C-alpha positions as a Markdown table, in Angstrom:
| # | Residue | x | y | z |
|---|---|---|---|---|
| 1 | Met | 0.0 | 0.0 | 0.0 |
| 2 | Val | 1.5 | 3.4 | -1.0 |
| 3 | Cys | 0.1 | 6.9 | 0.1 |
| 4 | Ala | 0.3 | 10.0 | -1.8 |
| 5 | Ala | 3.7 | 11.0 | -0.1 |
| 6 | Gly | 5.1 | 7.6 | -1.3 |
| 7 | Val | 5.3 | 5.9 | 2.0 |
| 8 | Arg | 5.0 | 2.1 | 1.7 |
| 9 | Ala | 3.1 | 0.1 | 4.3 |
| 10 | Gln | 4.6 | -3.1 | 5.5 |
| 11 | Ala | 1.6 | -5.5 | 6.0 |
| 12 | Pro | 2.3 | -6.4 | 8.9 |
| 13 | Ser | 5.9 | -5.7 | 9.6 |
| 14 | Val | 8.3 | -7.7 | 11.8 |
| 15 | Ala | 8.2 | -4.5 | 14.2 |
| 16 | Ala | 4.4 | -4.7 | 14.2 |
| 17 | Gln | 4.6 | -8.4 | 15.0 |
| 18 | Tyr | 7.2 | -7.8 | 17.8 |
| 19 | Leu | 4.9 | -5.1 | 19.4 |
| 20 | Phe | 1.9 | -7.5 | 19.2 |
| 21 | Ser | 3.9 | -10.2 | 21.0 |
| 22 | Met | 5.2 | -7.9 | 23.6 |
| 23 | Ala | 1.9 | -6.5 | 24.4 |
| 24 | Asn | 0.4 | -10.0 | 25.0 |
| 25 | Ala | 3.6 | -11.0 | 27.1 |
| 26 | Glu | 3.0 | -7.9 | 29.2 |
| 27 | Arg | -0.7 | -8.8 | 29.7 |
| 28 | Thr | -0.2 | -12.4 | 30.4 |
| 29 | Glu | 2.5 | -11.6 | 33.1 |
| 30 | Arg | -0.2 | -9.6 | 34.9 |
| 31 | Gly | -3.0 | -12.2 | 34.5 |
| 32 | Leu | -4.8 | -10.3 | 31.8 |
| 33 | Pro | -6.2 | -12.0 | 28.8 |
| 34 | Pro | -4.3 | -11.7 | 25.6 |
| 35 | Leu | -5.5 | -9.6 | 22.7 |
| 36 | Arg | -6.6 | -10.9 | 19.5 |
| 37 | Trp | -5.2 | -9.5 | 16.2 |
| 38 | Glu | -8.1 | -7.6 | 14.5 |
| 39 | Ala | -7.7 | -6.9 | 10.7 |
| 40 | Thr | -10.0 | -4.0 | 10.7 |
| 41 | Leu | -8.0 | -2.4 | 13.4 |
| 42 | Tyr | -4.7 | -3.1 | 11.4 |
| 43 | Arg | -6.3 | -1.3 | 8.5 |
| 44 | Ala | -7.2 | 1.7 | 10.4 |
| 45 | Ala | -3.8 | 1.8 | 12.2 |
| 46 | Thr | -2.1 | 1.5 | 8.9 |
| 47 | Ala | -3.9 | 4.4 | 7.4 |
| 48 | His | -3.0 | 6.6 | 10.4 |
| 49 | Ala | 0.6 | 5.3 | 10.4 |
| 50 | Gln | 0.9 | 6.4 | 6.7 |
| 51 | Glu | -0.2 | 9.9 | 7.7 |
| 52 | Met | 2.4 | 10.1 | 10.5 |
| 53 | Ala | 5.2 | 8.8 | 8.2 |
| 54 | Ala | 4.2 | 11.2 | 5.5 |
| 55 | Arg | 4.4 | 14.2 | 7.9 |
| 56 | Gln | 7.4 | 12.6 | 9.9 |
| 57 | Ser | 5.5 | 13.4 | 13.2 |
| 58 | Ile | 3.2 | 11.8 | 15.5 |
| 59 | Ser | -0.3 | 12.8 | 16.5 |
| 60 | His | -3.7 | 11.0 | 17.2 |
| 61 | Gln | -5.3 | 13.1 | 14.6 |
| 62 | Tyr | -4.2 | 15.7 | 11.9 |
| 63 | Pro | -6.2 | 18.5 | 10.3 |
| 64 | Gly | -8.8 | 17.2 | 8.0 |
| 65 | Glu | -8.4 | 13.6 | 9.2 |
| 66 | Pro | -11.4 | 11.9 | 10.9 |
| 67 | Glu | -10.8 | 11.1 | 14.6 |
| 68 | Leu | -10.0 | 7.5 | 15.9 |
| 69 | Ala | -13.6 | 6.1 | 16.4 |
| 70 | Thr | -14.7 | 7.3 | 12.8 |
| 71 | Arg | -11.4 | 5.9 | 11.3 |
| 72 | Ala | -11.9 | 2.5 | 13.0 |
| 73 | Lys | -15.5 | 2.4 | 12.0 |
| 74 | Ser | -14.7 | 3.2 | 8.4 |
| 75 | Ala | -12.3 | 0.3 | 8.4 |
| 76 | Gly | -15.0 | -2.0 | 9.4 |
| 77 | Ala | -14.4 | -2.3 | 13.2 |
| 78 | Arg | -17.3 | -2.8 | 15.6 |
| 79 | Phe | -16.5 | -1.7 | 19.1 |
| 80 | Ser | -17.8 | -0.4 | 22.4 |
| 81 | Val | -14.5 | 0.7 | 23.5 |
| 82 | Ile | -11.6 | 2.3 | 21.4 |
| 83 | Ala | -8.1 | 3.6 | 22.3 |
| 84 | Glu | -4.8 | 4.3 | 20.6 |
| 85 | Asn | -1.2 | 4.6 | 21.2 |
| 86 | Val | 1.3 | 6.2 | 18.8 |
| 87 | Ala | 5.1 | 6.5 | 18.8 |
| 88 | Glu | 8.1 | 7.4 | 16.8 |
| 89 | Ala | 11.5 | 5.8 | 17.6 |
| 90 | Pro | 14.4 | 4.2 | 15.7 |
| 91 | Thr | 13.5 | 0.6 | 16.9 |
| 92 | Ala | 10.3 | -1.3 | 18.1 |
| 93 | Val | 12.1 | -2.2 | 21.2 |
| 94 | Arg | 12.4 | 1.5 | 22.1 |
| 95 | Ile | 8.7 | 2.1 | 21.0 |
| 96 | His | 7.4 | -0.7 | 23.4 |
| 97 | Asp | 9.5 | 0.6 | 26.3 |
| 98 | Ala | 8.3 | 4.2 | 25.8 |
| 99 | Trp | 4.6 | 2.9 | 25.8 |
| 100 | Met | 5.3 | 1.0 | 29.0 |
| 101 | Asn | 6.9 | 3.9 | 30.7 |
| 102 | Ser | 4.1 | 6.3 | 29.8 |
| 103 | Pro | 1.1 | 6.1 | 32.1 |
| 104 | Gly | -1.5 | 6.8 | 29.5 |
| 105 | His | 0.0 | 4.3 | 27.0 |
| 106 | Arg | 0.6 | 1.7 | 29.5 |
| 107 | Ala | -3.1 | 2.0 | 30.7 |
| 108 | Asn | -4.3 | 1.4 | 27.1 |
| 109 | Leu | -2.0 | -1.6 | 26.6 |
| 110 | Leu | -3.1 | -3.2 | 29.9 |
| 111 | Asp | -6.7 | -2.1 | 29.8 |
| 112 | Pro | -8.7 | -5.3 | 31.0 |
| 113 | His | -11.8 | -4.0 | 29.0 |
| 114 | Val | -10.2 | -4.3 | 25.5 |
| 115 | Asp | -9.9 | -7.6 | 23.8 |
| 116 | Ala | -8.4 | -6.8 | 20.3 |
| 117 | Val | -5.7 | -4.9 | 18.7 |
| 118 | Gly | -4.4 | -3.8 | 15.3 |
| 119 | Ile | -0.6 | -2.6 | 14.9 |
| 120 | Ser | 1.0 | -0.9 | 12.1 |
| 121 | Val | 4.6 | 0.3 | 11.9 |
| 122 | Leu | 6.1 | 2.2 | 9.0 |
| 123 | Gln | 9.7 | 3.2 | 8.4 |
| 124 | Arg | 10.9 | 6.4 | 6.8 |
| 125 | Asn | 14.3 | 8.0 | 6.8 |
| 126 | Gly | 15.5 | 5.7 | 9.7 |
| 127 | Glu | 12.5 | 6.2 | 12.0 |
| 128 | Leu | 9.7 | 3.9 | 12.8 |
| 129 | Tyr | 6.1 | 5.3 | 13.0 |
| 130 | Ala | 4.0 | 3.2 | 15.1 |
| 131 | Val | 0.1 | 3.0 | 15.7 |
| 132 | Gln | -1.5 | 0.7 | 18.1 |
| 133 | Asp | -5.3 | 0.7 | 18.0 |
| 134 | Phe | -7.3 | -1.2 | 20.7 |
| 135 | Glu | -10.9 | -2.1 | 20.9 |
| 136 | Lys | -13.5 | -4.0 | 22.9 |
| 137 | Thr | -15.1 | -6.0 | 20.0 |
| 138 | Val | -18.8 | -5.9 | 19.5 |
| 139 | Ala | -19.6 | -9.2 | 17.8 |
| 140 | Ala | -22.0 | -9.0 | 14.6 |
| 141 | Leu | -24.9 | -11.2 | 15.8 |
| 142 | Ser | -28.2 | -11.9 | 14.3 |
| 143 | Leu | -31.3 | -10.6 | 16.1 |
| 144 | Glu | -32.1 | -14.2 | 17.2 |
| 145 | Glu | -28.7 | -14.6 | 18.5 |
| 146 | Gln | -29.0 | -11.4 | 20.5 |
| 147 | Glu | -32.3 | -12.5 | 21.9 |
| 148 | Gln | -31.0 | -15.8 | 22.9 |
| 149 | Ala | -28.0 | -14.4 | 24.7 |
| 150 | Val | -30.2 | -12.0 | 26.7 |
| 151 | Gly | -32.8 | -14.8 | 27.4 |
| 152 | Arg | -30.1 | -17.1 | 28.9 |
| 153 | Leu | -29.1 | -14.2 | 31.3 |
| 154 | Leu | -32.8 | -13.5 | 32.3 |
| 155 | Ala | -33.5 | -17.3 | 32.7 |
| 156 | Ala | -30.8 | -17.3 | 35.6 |
| 157 | Val | -32.7 | -14.4 | 37.2 |
| 158 | Thr | -36.2 | -15.8 | 37.2 |
| 159 | Arg | -37.9 | -19.2 | 36.9 |
| 160 | Val | -40.7 | -18.1 | 34.7 |
| 161 | Glu | -40.7 | -18.8 | 31.0 |
| 162 | Val | -38.4 | -16.5 | 28.9 |
| 163 | Ser | -38.7 | -16.5 | 25.2 |
| 164 | Gly | -37.5 | -14.5 | 22.2 |
| 165 | Ser | -38.0 | -13.9 | 18.6 |
| 166 | Ser | -41.3 | -12.4 | 19.2 |
| 167 | Glu | -42.5 | -10.0 | 16.3 |
| 168 | Glu | -44.2 | -8.0 | 18.8 |
| 169 | Ala | -41.3 | -7.7 | 21.2 |
| 170 | Arg | -38.9 | -6.8 | 18.1 |
| 171 | Arg | -41.5 | -4.1 | 16.9 |
| 172 | Thr | -41.7 | -2.9 | 20.6 |
| 173 | Cys | -37.8 | -2.7 | 20.8 |
| 174 | Ala | -37.7 | -0.5 | 17.4 |
| 175 | Ala | -40.5 | 1.9 | 18.9 |
| 176 | Ser | -39.5 | 4.8 | 21.1 |
| 177 | Thr | -42.6 | 4.2 | 23.5 |
| 178 | Gly | -45.5 | 2.0 | 24.0 |
| 179 | Tyr | -45.7 | -1.6 | 23.0 |
| 180 | Ala | -46.7 | -3.6 | 19.7 |
| 181 | Gly | -49.5 | -6.1 | 19.6 |
| 182 | Ala | -52.8 | -6.7 | 21.2 |
| 183 | Arg | -51.3 | -8.3 | 24.4 |
| 184 | Arg | -50.4 | -5.6 | 27.0 |
| 185 | Pro | -47.3 | -6.2 | 29.0 |
| 186 | Met | -47.1 | -5.2 | 32.7 |
| 187 | Phe | -43.6 | -3.9 | 32.2 |
| 188 | Val | -41.4 | -2.8 | 29.3 |
| 189 | Met | -37.6 | -2.1 | 29.4 |
| 190 | Arg | -35.6 | -0.9 | 26.5 |
| 191 | Tyr | -31.9 | -0.6 | 26.6 |
| 192 | Thr | -28.8 | -0.4 | 24.4 |
| 193 | Ser | -25.4 | -2.1 | 25.3 |
| 194 | Gly | -22.3 | -3.1 | 23.6 |
| 195 | Asp | -22.1 | -6.2 | 25.8 |
| 196 | Leu | -24.7 | -9.0 | 26.0 |
| 197 | Asn | -23.1 | -10.7 | 29.0 |
| 198 | Thr | -25.0 | -8.5 | 31.4 |
| 199 | Val | -28.4 | -6.8 | 31.7 |
| 200 | Pro | -29.4 | -3.6 | 33.5 |
| 201 | Glu | -29.6 | -3.9 | 37.2 |
| 202 | Ala | -32.9 | -2.3 | 37.3 |
| 203 | Leu | -34.3 | -5.0 | 35.0 |
| 204 | Lys | -32.9 | -7.9 | 37.3 |
| 205 | Ala | -34.5 | -6.1 | 40.3 |
| 206 | Arg | -37.9 | -6.0 | 38.5 |
| 207 | Met | -37.7 | -9.5 | 37.5 |
| 208 | Arg | -36.7 | -10.6 | 40.9 |
| 209 | Ala | -39.8 | -8.7 | 42.4 |
| 210 | Gly | -42.0 | -11.3 | 40.6 |
| 211 | Gly | -45.6 | -10.8 | 39.7 |
| 212 | Phe | -45.4 | -11.8 | 36.1 |
| 213 | Ser | -45.6 | -15.2 | 34.2 |
| 214 | Glu | -43.6 | -14.7 | 31.1 |
| 215 | Ala | -40.8 | -12.7 | 29.9 |
| 216 | Val | -40.3 | -12.0 | 26.1 |
| 217 | Val | -37.0 | -10.6 | 24.6 |
| 218 | Gly | -36.9 | -8.6 | 21.3 |
| 219 | Ala | -33.9 | -7.3 | 19.5 |
| 220 | Cys | -33.8 | -4.6 | 16.8 |
| 221 | Ala | -31.4 | -2.6 | 14.9 |
| 222 | Ala | -29.6 | 0.0 | 17.0 |
| 223 | Gly | -29.9 | 3.6 | 15.9 |
| 224 | Gly | -27.2 | 4.6 | 13.3 |
| 225 | Gly | -25.0 | 7.7 | 12.9 |
| 226 | Gln | -22.6 | 6.8 | 15.7 |
| 227 | Ala | -19.2 | 5.2 | 15.5 |
| 228 | Phe | -19.6 | 2.9 | 18.5 |
| 229 | Ser | -21.6 | -0.2 | 18.0 |
| 230 | Thr | -24.4 | -1.2 | 20.3 |
| 231 | Tyr | -27.2 | -3.9 | 20.5 |
| 232 | Ala | -30.7 | -2.7 | 21.1 |
| 233 | Ile | -33.0 | -4.9 | 23.3 |
| 234 | Ala | -36.6 | -4.8 | 24.7 |
| 235 | Val | -37.7 | -7.0 | 27.5 |
| 236 | Leu | -41.4 | -7.4 | 27.9 |
| 237 | Leu | -42.9 | -8.9 | 31.2 |
| 238 | Tyr | -46.4 | -10.3 | 30.9 |
| 239 | Pro | -48.8 | -11.1 | 33.9 |
């Protein structure tokens, strides 16, 4: 890949592989899960590394360049958390050491909430320009898969029947107020989240209070126009 200034991207370079290996070594040493290599983040990191190498400077955003979240989304990434480290040095060893000795960069690298990374390192005039993009990945799931995931969590909270894939529940999810269908629920909660491993505490408390015989989960497309990816869920409790 060559940018307008003639800077060639190495895909991925030995330096990038070293930084990936060292990041996971640092995390493993501290009992943190290793990061997964994410191709979409690598594309975003490469585009920004080309900007840095062309300008022979480091920055998280140059004039006229989109900010990090927009760049990552444009590259195809789906995330609820996004962060970035940048550096310039003659060697990858010095880049990693600099990141680990900088509180902000170190916090990004050791963040327990991120699970994926893409790293690009370009060389120009004897200097390496490195970009390390991190994310908490939001998996691309079908509506049914989302409903099943939430249903399993709710089933652990209550003993009543929990079902999903209801057309009424999905239409209720897509609506801003009220409910769809002839059957009136006694309680409706809509929420958005980038993580289907948990449900709102207020919903758990309402379910534990009882007084209903069935819980129905409906998923719908989350509102667009934002860089961060989320799931949109509605839970309907029926008497």
